[in-house]
Short mmCIF file of C-alpha atoms and ligand atoms in Angstrom, two decimals:
data_model
loop_
_atom_site.label_atom_id
_atom_site.label_comp_id
_atom_site.label_asym_id
_atom_site.label_seq_id
_atom_site.Cartn_x
_atom_site.Cartn_y
_atom_site.Cartn_z
CA UNK A 9 40.78 60.74 -127.18
CA UNK A 10 39.17 63.45 -125.07
CA UNK A 11 39.68 63.36 -121.29
CA UNK A 12 36.82 61.70 -119.40
CA UNK A 13 34.72 64.55 -117.95
CA UNK A 14 34.48 64.88 -114.17
CA UNK A 15 30.67 65.08 -114.31
CA UNK A 16 30.52 61.32 -114.84
CA UNK A 17 31.96 60.76 -111.33
CA UNK A 18 30.11 63.09 -109.00
CA UNK A 19 27.18 60.82 -108.22
CA UNK A 20 28.85 57.41 -108.10
CA UNK A 21 28.31 55.29 -104.99
CA UNK A 22 31.29 55.03 -102.60
CA UNK A 23 31.72 51.27 -103.24
CA UNK A 24 31.83 51.81 -107.00
CA UNK A 25 34.38 54.57 -106.65
CA UNK A 26 36.48 52.42 -104.37
CA UNK A 27 36.44 49.51 -106.82
CA UNK A 28 37.17 51.68 -109.82
CA UNK A 29 40.08 53.40 -108.06
CA UNK A 30 41.55 49.99 -107.28
CA UNK A 31 41.04 48.83 -110.82
CA UNK A 32 42.70 51.94 -112.30
CA UNK A 33 45.62 51.48 -109.90
CA UNK A 34 46.01 47.89 -111.08
CA UNK A 35 45.98 48.99 -114.72
CA UNK A 36 48.62 51.63 -114.03
CA UNK A 37 50.68 49.26 -111.84
CA UNK A 38 54.37 50.27 -111.80
CA UNK A 39 53.76 53.51 -113.65
CA UNK A 40 51.94 55.13 -110.73
CA UNK A 41 52.63 56.18 -107.18
CA UNK A 42 49.98 57.70 -104.95
CA UNK A 43 51.39 60.10 -102.34
CA UNK A 44 48.88 61.06 -99.67
CA UNK A 45 49.16 63.72 -96.97
CA UNK A 46 48.12 62.89 -93.41
CA UNK A 47 45.15 65.31 -93.58
CA UNK A 48 43.41 63.51 -96.42
CA UNK A 49 39.98 61.99 -95.90
CA UNK A 50 39.76 58.24 -95.34
CA UNK A 51 38.16 57.62 -98.75
CA UNK A 52 41.40 58.86 -100.34
CA UNK A 53 43.88 57.93 -97.63
CA UNK A 54 43.01 54.20 -97.86
CA UNK A 55 44.38 54.09 -101.43
CA UNK A 56 47.79 55.57 -100.57
CA UNK A 57 51.10 54.00 -101.55
CA UNK A 58 52.82 56.39 -99.15
CA UNK A 59 51.39 58.66 -96.47
CA UNK A 60 53.25 61.30 -94.55
CA UNK A 61 53.94 64.90 -93.61
CA UNK A 62 55.36 67.45 -96.04
CA UNK A 63 58.98 66.45 -95.44
CA UNK A 64 58.44 62.72 -95.75
CA UNK A 65 56.36 63.12 -98.92
CA UNK A 66 58.93 65.39 -100.57
CA UNK A 67 61.70 62.94 -99.68
CA UNK A 68 59.62 60.19 -101.23
CA UNK A 69 58.96 62.27 -104.37
CA UNK A 70 62.72 62.82 -104.72
CA UNK A 71 63.28 59.03 -104.67
CA UNK A 72 60.50 58.21 -107.15
CA UNK A 73 61.25 57.08 -110.69
CA UNK A 74 57.63 56.33 -111.67
CA UNK A 75 56.19 58.40 -114.53
CA UNK A 76 52.94 59.33 -112.73
CA UNK A 77 52.86 60.81 -109.25
CA UNK A 78 49.32 61.47 -108.08
CA UNK A 79 49.55 63.82 -105.13
CA UNK A 80 46.64 63.85 -102.72
CA UNK A 81 47.36 66.97 -100.76
CA UNK A 82 47.46 70.66 -101.64
CA UNK A 83 48.98 72.65 -104.49
CA UNK A 84 52.32 73.62 -102.87
CA UNK A 85 52.99 69.96 -102.06
CA UNK A 86 52.39 68.93 -105.68
CA UNK A 87 54.67 71.78 -106.81
CA UNK A 88 57.41 70.55 -104.47
CA UNK A 89 57.00 67.04 -105.90
CA UNK A 90 57.27 68.44 -109.43
CA UNK A 91 60.47 70.28 -108.51
CA UNK A 92 61.96 67.07 -107.14
CA UNK A 93 61.10 64.85 -110.12
CA UNK A 94 62.30 64.76 -113.70
CA UNK A 95 60.75 66.24 -116.87
CA UNK A 96 59.41 62.80 -117.89
CA UNK A 97 57.48 62.42 -114.67
CA UNK A 98 54.06 64.04 -114.30
CA UNK A 99 52.72 65.20 -110.94
CA UNK A 100 48.94 65.27 -110.77
CA UNK A 101 46.74 67.10 -108.25
CA UNK A 102 43.25 65.53 -108.46
CA UNK A 103 41.49 68.86 -107.78
CA UNK A 104 43.25 72.05 -108.85
CA UNK A 105 41.21 74.06 -106.32
CA UNK A 106 43.13 72.39 -103.48
CA UNK A 107 45.30 75.35 -102.49
CA UNK A 108 46.53 76.54 -99.11
CA UNK A 109 45.29 79.89 -97.77
CA UNK A 110 48.49 80.34 -95.78
CA UNK A 111 50.67 79.90 -98.87
CA UNK A 112 48.58 82.60 -100.59
CA UNK A 113 49.46 85.11 -97.84
CA UNK A 114 52.96 85.71 -99.23
CA UNK A 115 52.63 86.64 -102.86
CA UNK A 116 55.50 87.60 -105.13
CA UNK A 117 55.02 91.34 -105.32
CA UNK A 118 54.80 91.99 -101.57
CA UNK A 119 57.80 89.73 -100.95
CA UNK A 120 59.90 91.65 -103.50
CA UNK A 121 58.77 94.94 -102.00
CA UNK A 122 59.69 93.77 -98.50
CA UNK A 123 63.21 92.88 -99.64
CA UNK A 124 63.65 96.27 -101.31
CA UNK A 125 62.40 98.06 -98.21
CA UNK A 126 64.72 96.06 -95.98
CA UNK A 127 67.58 97.00 -98.28
CA UNK A 128 66.96 100.67 -97.38
CA UNK A 129 67.90 100.03 -93.73
CA UNK A 130 70.54 97.30 -94.00
CA UNK A 131 72.55 95.24 -96.46
CA UNK A 132 69.80 92.66 -96.99
CA UNK A 133 71.85 90.32 -99.19
CA UNK A 134 74.61 90.06 -96.58
CA UNK A 135 72.58 90.24 -93.38
CA UNK A 136 69.37 88.30 -94.03
CA UNK A 137 68.72 84.70 -95.07
CA UNK A 138 65.21 84.29 -96.45
CA UNK A 139 63.62 81.04 -95.32
CA UNK A 140 60.22 79.90 -96.45
CA UNK A 141 58.01 77.27 -94.94
CA UNK A 142 57.26 74.66 -97.62
CA UNK A 143 53.66 75.96 -97.46
CA UNK A 144 54.43 78.58 -100.11
CA UNK A 145 54.44 79.02 -103.88
CA UNK A 146 57.34 77.83 -106.02
CA UNK A 147 57.85 81.51 -106.83
CA UNK A 148 58.62 82.28 -103.17
CA UNK A 149 60.87 79.23 -102.92
CA UNK A 150 62.74 80.56 -105.95
CA UNK A 151 63.01 83.99 -104.31
CA UNK A 152 64.64 82.37 -101.27
CA UNK A 153 66.87 80.09 -103.32
CA UNK A 154 68.22 82.96 -105.41
CA UNK A 155 69.20 84.88 -102.25
CA UNK A 156 71.11 82.12 -100.50
CA UNK A 157 68.04 80.98 -98.59
CA UNK A 158 66.10 77.78 -98.31
CA UNK A 159 62.87 76.02 -97.38
CA UNK A 160 61.78 74.29 -94.17
CA UNK A 161 58.92 72.10 -93.02
CA UNK A 162 57.33 71.67 -89.63
CA UNK A 163 59.77 68.80 -88.95
CA UNK A 164 63.05 70.58 -89.63
CA UNK A 165 62.41 74.30 -88.97
CA UNK A 166 64.90 74.52 -86.05
CA UNK A 167 67.63 72.76 -88.00
CA UNK A 168 67.05 74.98 -91.03
CA UNK A 169 67.06 78.20 -88.96
CA UNK A 170 70.28 77.10 -87.25
CA UNK A 171 71.77 76.62 -90.74
CA UNK A 172 70.56 80.11 -91.72
CA UNK A 173 72.07 81.73 -88.61
CA UNK A 174 75.41 80.04 -89.27
CA UNK A 175 75.53 82.08 -92.50
CA UNK A 176 73.94 85.44 -91.77
CA UNK A 177 72.79 87.12 -88.54
CA UNK A 178 69.10 87.47 -89.47
CA UNK A 179 66.35 85.43 -91.09
CA UNK A 180 63.21 86.55 -92.88
CA UNK A 181 60.69 83.78 -92.30
CA UNK A 182 57.68 83.25 -94.63
CA UNK A 183 54.70 82.85 -94.48
CA UNK A 184 53.75 81.33 -91.10
CA UNK A 185 54.48 83.65 -88.21
CA UNK A 186 53.52 80.92 -85.73
CA UNK A 187 55.92 78.26 -86.95
CA UNK A 188 58.64 80.94 -87.07
CA UNK A 189 57.91 82.28 -83.59
CA UNK A 190 57.44 78.87 -81.96
CA UNK A 191 60.68 77.59 -83.48
CA UNK A 192 62.66 80.75 -82.67
CA UNK A 193 61.42 80.68 -79.10
CA UNK A 194 62.55 77.10 -78.64
CA UNK A 195 65.95 78.10 -80.00
CA UNK A 196 66.16 80.71 -77.21
CA UNK A 197 65.48 83.84 -79.27
CA UNK A 198 63.67 86.52 -77.23
CA UNK A 199 60.28 87.64 -78.56
CA UNK A 200 61.51 91.25 -78.96
CA UNK A 201 63.96 89.96 -81.53
CA UNK A 202 61.21 88.31 -83.60
CA UNK A 203 59.07 91.24 -84.79
CA UNK A 204 56.14 90.77 -87.14
CA UNK A 205 56.55 92.05 -90.70
CA UNK A 206 53.18 93.30 -91.93
CA UNK A 207 53.33 93.49 -95.74
CA UNK A 208 50.40 95.97 -95.76
CA UNK A 209 52.47 98.59 -93.86
CA UNK A 210 55.44 100.63 -95.04
CA UNK A 211 58.64 99.01 -93.78
CA UNK A 212 56.48 96.15 -92.51
CA UNK A 213 55.13 98.44 -89.78
CA UNK A 214 58.55 98.38 -88.08
CA UNK A 215 61.14 101.01 -87.17
CA UNK A 216 64.66 100.76 -88.59
CA UNK A 217 65.85 100.15 -85.00
CA UNK A 218 63.50 97.19 -84.55
CA UNK A 219 64.75 95.74 -87.84
CA UNK A 220 68.34 96.32 -86.75
CA UNK A 221 67.77 94.36 -83.54
CA UNK A 222 65.71 91.56 -85.10
CA UNK A 223 67.00 87.99 -85.43
CA UNK A 224 63.89 86.66 -87.19
CA UNK A 225 61.50 88.88 -89.12
CA UNK A 226 58.19 87.01 -89.12
CA UNK A 227 55.96 87.39 -92.15
CA UNK A 228 52.35 88.09 -91.12
CA UNK A 229 50.79 84.84 -92.33
CA UNK A 230 48.93 82.10 -90.47
CA UNK A 231 46.92 78.94 -90.91
CA UNK A 232 43.21 79.56 -90.49
CA UNK A 233 42.69 75.97 -89.32
CA UNK A 234 45.36 75.93 -86.61
CA UNK A 235 44.58 79.39 -85.28
CA UNK A 236 41.27 78.00 -84.02
CA UNK A 237 42.97 76.06 -81.22
CA UNK A 238 43.00 78.27 -78.11
CA UNK A 239 44.55 78.11 -74.62
CA UNK A 240 41.09 77.64 -73.03
CA UNK A 241 40.72 74.36 -74.94
CA UNK A 242 43.86 73.07 -73.25
CA UNK A 243 42.64 74.36 -69.88
CA UNK A 244 39.35 72.51 -70.40
CA UNK A 245 41.04 69.16 -71.12
CA UNK A 246 43.47 69.51 -68.22
CA UNK A 247 40.56 70.24 -65.89
CA UNK A 248 38.24 67.51 -67.17
CA UNK A 249 40.86 64.81 -67.79
CA UNK A 250 43.71 65.05 -65.28
CA UNK A 251 46.88 63.45 -66.64
CA UNK A 252 45.96 64.02 -70.28
CA UNK A 253 48.78 64.70 -72.75
CA UNK A 254 48.34 67.61 -75.12
CA UNK A 255 50.06 67.46 -78.51
CA UNK A 256 49.74 70.21 -81.15
CA UNK A 257 51.08 71.22 -84.54
CA UNK A 258 53.60 74.14 -84.59
CA UNK A 259 51.23 76.17 -86.80
CA UNK A 260 49.21 76.78 -83.62
CA UNK A 261 49.69 80.12 -81.85
CA UNK A 262 52.52 80.44 -79.31
CA UNK A 263 50.10 80.67 -76.33
CA UNK A 264 48.80 77.23 -77.32
CA UNK A 265 52.17 75.63 -78.09
CA UNK A 266 53.56 76.92 -74.77
CA UNK A 267 50.79 75.14 -72.84
CA UNK A 268 51.05 71.86 -74.76
CA UNK A 269 53.17 68.89 -73.65
CA UNK A 270 54.45 68.17 -77.13
CA UNK A 271 54.62 69.87 -80.49
CA UNK A 272 55.39 68.36 -83.86
CA UNK A 273 54.61 67.78 -87.51
CA UNK A 274 51.66 65.65 -88.52
CA UNK A 275 53.91 62.60 -88.80
CA UNK A 276 55.41 63.27 -85.34
CA UNK A 277 51.92 63.62 -83.87
CA UNK A 278 50.83 60.27 -85.34
CA UNK A 279 54.01 58.49 -84.24
CA UNK A 280 53.91 59.94 -80.71
CA UNK A 281 50.30 58.95 -80.03
CA UNK A 282 50.73 55.56 -81.73
CA UNK A 283 53.78 54.71 -79.62
CA UNK A 284 52.35 56.00 -76.33
CA UNK A 285 51.59 53.44 -73.59
CA UNK A 286 48.12 51.88 -73.45
CA UNK A 287 45.71 53.64 -71.14
CA UNK A 288 47.07 57.12 -71.82
CA UNK A 289 44.85 60.05 -72.78
CA UNK A 290 45.62 62.47 -75.60
CA UNK A 291 44.12 65.72 -76.88
CA UNK A 292 45.39 66.53 -80.34
CA UNK A 293 45.54 69.98 -81.93
CA UNK A 294 45.69 69.54 -85.67
CA UNK A 295 43.37 68.87 -88.61
CA UNK A 296 40.32 66.75 -87.82
CA UNK A 297 40.69 63.99 -90.43
CA UNK A 298 44.06 63.04 -88.96
CA UNK A 299 42.70 63.12 -85.41
CA UNK A 300 39.63 61.04 -86.24
CA UNK A 301 41.79 58.38 -87.88
CA UNK A 302 44.10 58.31 -84.87
CA UNK A 303 41.11 58.05 -82.55
CA UNK A 304 39.87 55.04 -84.53
CA UNK A 305 43.29 53.38 -84.57
CA UNK A 306 43.63 53.77 -80.78
CA UNK A 307 40.08 52.69 -79.91
CA UNK A 308 40.02 50.44 -76.83
CA UNK A 309 43.71 51.13 -76.09
CA UNK A 310 44.12 54.87 -75.67
CA UNK A 311 41.67 57.71 -75.49
CA UNK A 312 42.18 60.34 -78.19
CA UNK A 313 40.30 63.65 -78.22
CA UNK A 314 40.12 66.50 -80.70
CA UNK A 315 41.41 69.62 -78.93
CA UNK A 316 38.86 72.04 -80.39
CA UNK A 317 35.09 72.02 -79.63
CA UNK A 318 34.31 73.08 -83.22
CA UNK A 319 35.34 71.28 -86.39
CA UNK A 320 38.78 72.44 -87.57
CA UNK A 321 38.86 71.09 -91.08
CA UNK A 322 41.25 72.10 -93.84
CA UNK A 323 38.67 72.79 -96.53
CA UNK A 324 41.22 72.70 -99.33
CA UNK A 325 42.73 69.35 -98.29
CA UNK A 326 39.10 68.16 -98.15
CA UNK A 327 38.57 69.00 -101.82
CA UNK A 328 40.47 65.89 -102.83
CA UNK A 329 37.81 63.22 -102.63
CA UNK A 330 37.17 59.77 -104.11
CA UNK A 331 35.41 61.14 -107.24
CA UNK A 332 38.37 63.42 -108.09
CA UNK A 333 40.87 60.67 -107.39
CA UNK A 334 38.93 58.16 -109.50
CA UNK A 335 38.58 60.69 -112.33
CA UNK A 336 42.32 61.49 -112.34
CA UNK A 337 43.34 57.80 -112.21
CA UNK A 338 40.93 56.59 -114.88
CA UNK A 339 42.09 59.36 -117.20
CA UNK A 340 45.68 58.32 -116.60
CA UNK A 341 44.77 54.70 -117.28
CA UNK A 342 43.28 55.88 -120.59
CA UNK A 343 46.50 57.72 -121.42
CA UNK A 344 45.22 61.22 -120.52
CA UNK A 345 47.18 63.28 -118.03
CA UNK A 346 44.74 65.62 -116.30
CA UNK A 347 45.52 68.35 -113.73
CA UNK A 348 49.27 68.19 -114.15
CA UNK A 349 51.19 70.58 -111.91
CA UNK A 350 54.21 72.12 -113.61
CA UNK A 351 56.39 74.73 -111.93
CA UNK A 352 57.06 77.51 -114.49
CA UNK A 353 60.58 77.49 -115.95
CA UNK A 354 61.33 80.96 -114.59
CA UNK A 355 61.03 79.66 -111.01
CA UNK A 356 62.29 76.15 -111.48
CA UNK A 357 66.04 76.45 -111.02
CA UNK A 358 66.09 78.53 -107.84
CA UNK A 359 63.08 76.84 -106.28
CA UNK A 360 64.78 73.49 -106.80
CA UNK A 361 68.01 74.88 -105.37
CA UNK A 362 66.16 76.07 -102.26
CA UNK A 363 64.41 72.75 -101.70
CA UNK A 364 67.58 70.72 -102.42
CA UNK A 365 69.34 72.77 -99.74
CA UNK A 366 66.59 71.82 -97.31
CA UNK A 367 66.87 68.11 -98.09
CA UNK A 368 70.62 68.33 -97.63
CA UNK A 369 70.24 70.13 -94.27
CA UNK A 370 67.72 67.48 -93.17
CA UNK A 371 70.19 64.70 -93.99
CA UNK A 372 73.05 66.20 -91.99
P1 13P B 26 53.07 68.71 -92.00
O1 13P B 26 54.29 68.93 -92.81
O2 13P B 26 53.34 68.67 -90.52
O3 13P B 26 52.31 67.52 -92.46
O4 13P B 26 52.12 69.99 -92.16
C1 13P B 26 51.54 70.36 -93.34
C2 13P B 26 50.46 71.33 -93.14
O5 13P B 26 49.97 71.96 -94.05
C3 13P B 26 49.98 71.53 -91.81
O6 13P B 26 48.91 72.41 -91.85
FE1 SF4 B 27 47.38 75.26 -95.46
FE2 SF4 B 27 46.46 75.27 -92.95
FE3 SF4 B 27 45.40 73.61 -94.75
FE4 SF4 B 27 47.88 73.18 -93.82
S1 SF4 B 27 45.96 73.08 -92.65
S2 SF4 B 27 47.21 73.08 -95.96
S3 SF4 B 27 48.59 75.31 -93.58
S4 SF4 B 27 45.33 75.89 -94.77
#
């Protein structure tokens, strides 16, 4: 049979979609698990079997034995799930256009070039551990894995960098300069020893001396959602709501993280606000779908505000909606696997090695 075309889903009423998603889940029963990232919209999030941040969802994927893993998140997360599951398990991303602009900022060719350029000023293989944030392609994970490096998430970046420094004196950190800088700073590394590597410039725009003194070389990537949070937003909330607690994601710029009371992954943010005493006030600096849900959950008990005056929405996370989810599930229920994410064989071994190292470091 042909796959059911997506066009049949676009105009369905929300209640119909909801019912049909539930029905398809019942048909698929034990053959399906629905992993849902904390930034997903409510219409998708409500159907989750597991929700979480990148680390928690990859740990869950690694435990799964079900043949179908529908991943409601973005492409790199589905790739990580594919790396951590077997060849008889299919990982499905309901909309293939759900990418991550940050992950796209470190593409294969410029990463290879950077390594070659670094090798002209030092013994890169002996002196540098490449570490990539999980928000990256499987190709970049493979690059790191093949050179003794690994992967990190927003929940284990400090632990992973400590692991890297126990092996080699320097780290090259992809693709999020902010997570790298914020984590390095908390580990006590001076800013002068964390220069920015600009892939558009020869030798990253750095002098051989600056590279020689560096502890972490920060790839010039960023998250366009989290860079919208600014210090003046924190100043506003502190002025208008004395006693408020500010919590932000480590993808925010250093000036913002330094002014916040707490910093953590999406799961840490949810847990911290959820467990806070009644009557407390919170301003949260991360994606708006998460914050709105938290606001709703805390209604009448705690006051939760969104840290930014404009809407900071991850437009690619937002692409996964009820019509795409329903379409993917009903096709599966009919025996058609649509939108399967498969990491190419050439990257598989080393990308898996890199991510396995991370899971091992997280366990220790
Ligand atoms: P978490 O791992 O904290 O959920 O972050 C994922 C992400 O993409 C944040 O922008
Ligand atoms: Fe990527 Fe930023 Fe969206 Fe996270 S919030 S998926 S880093 S674009």
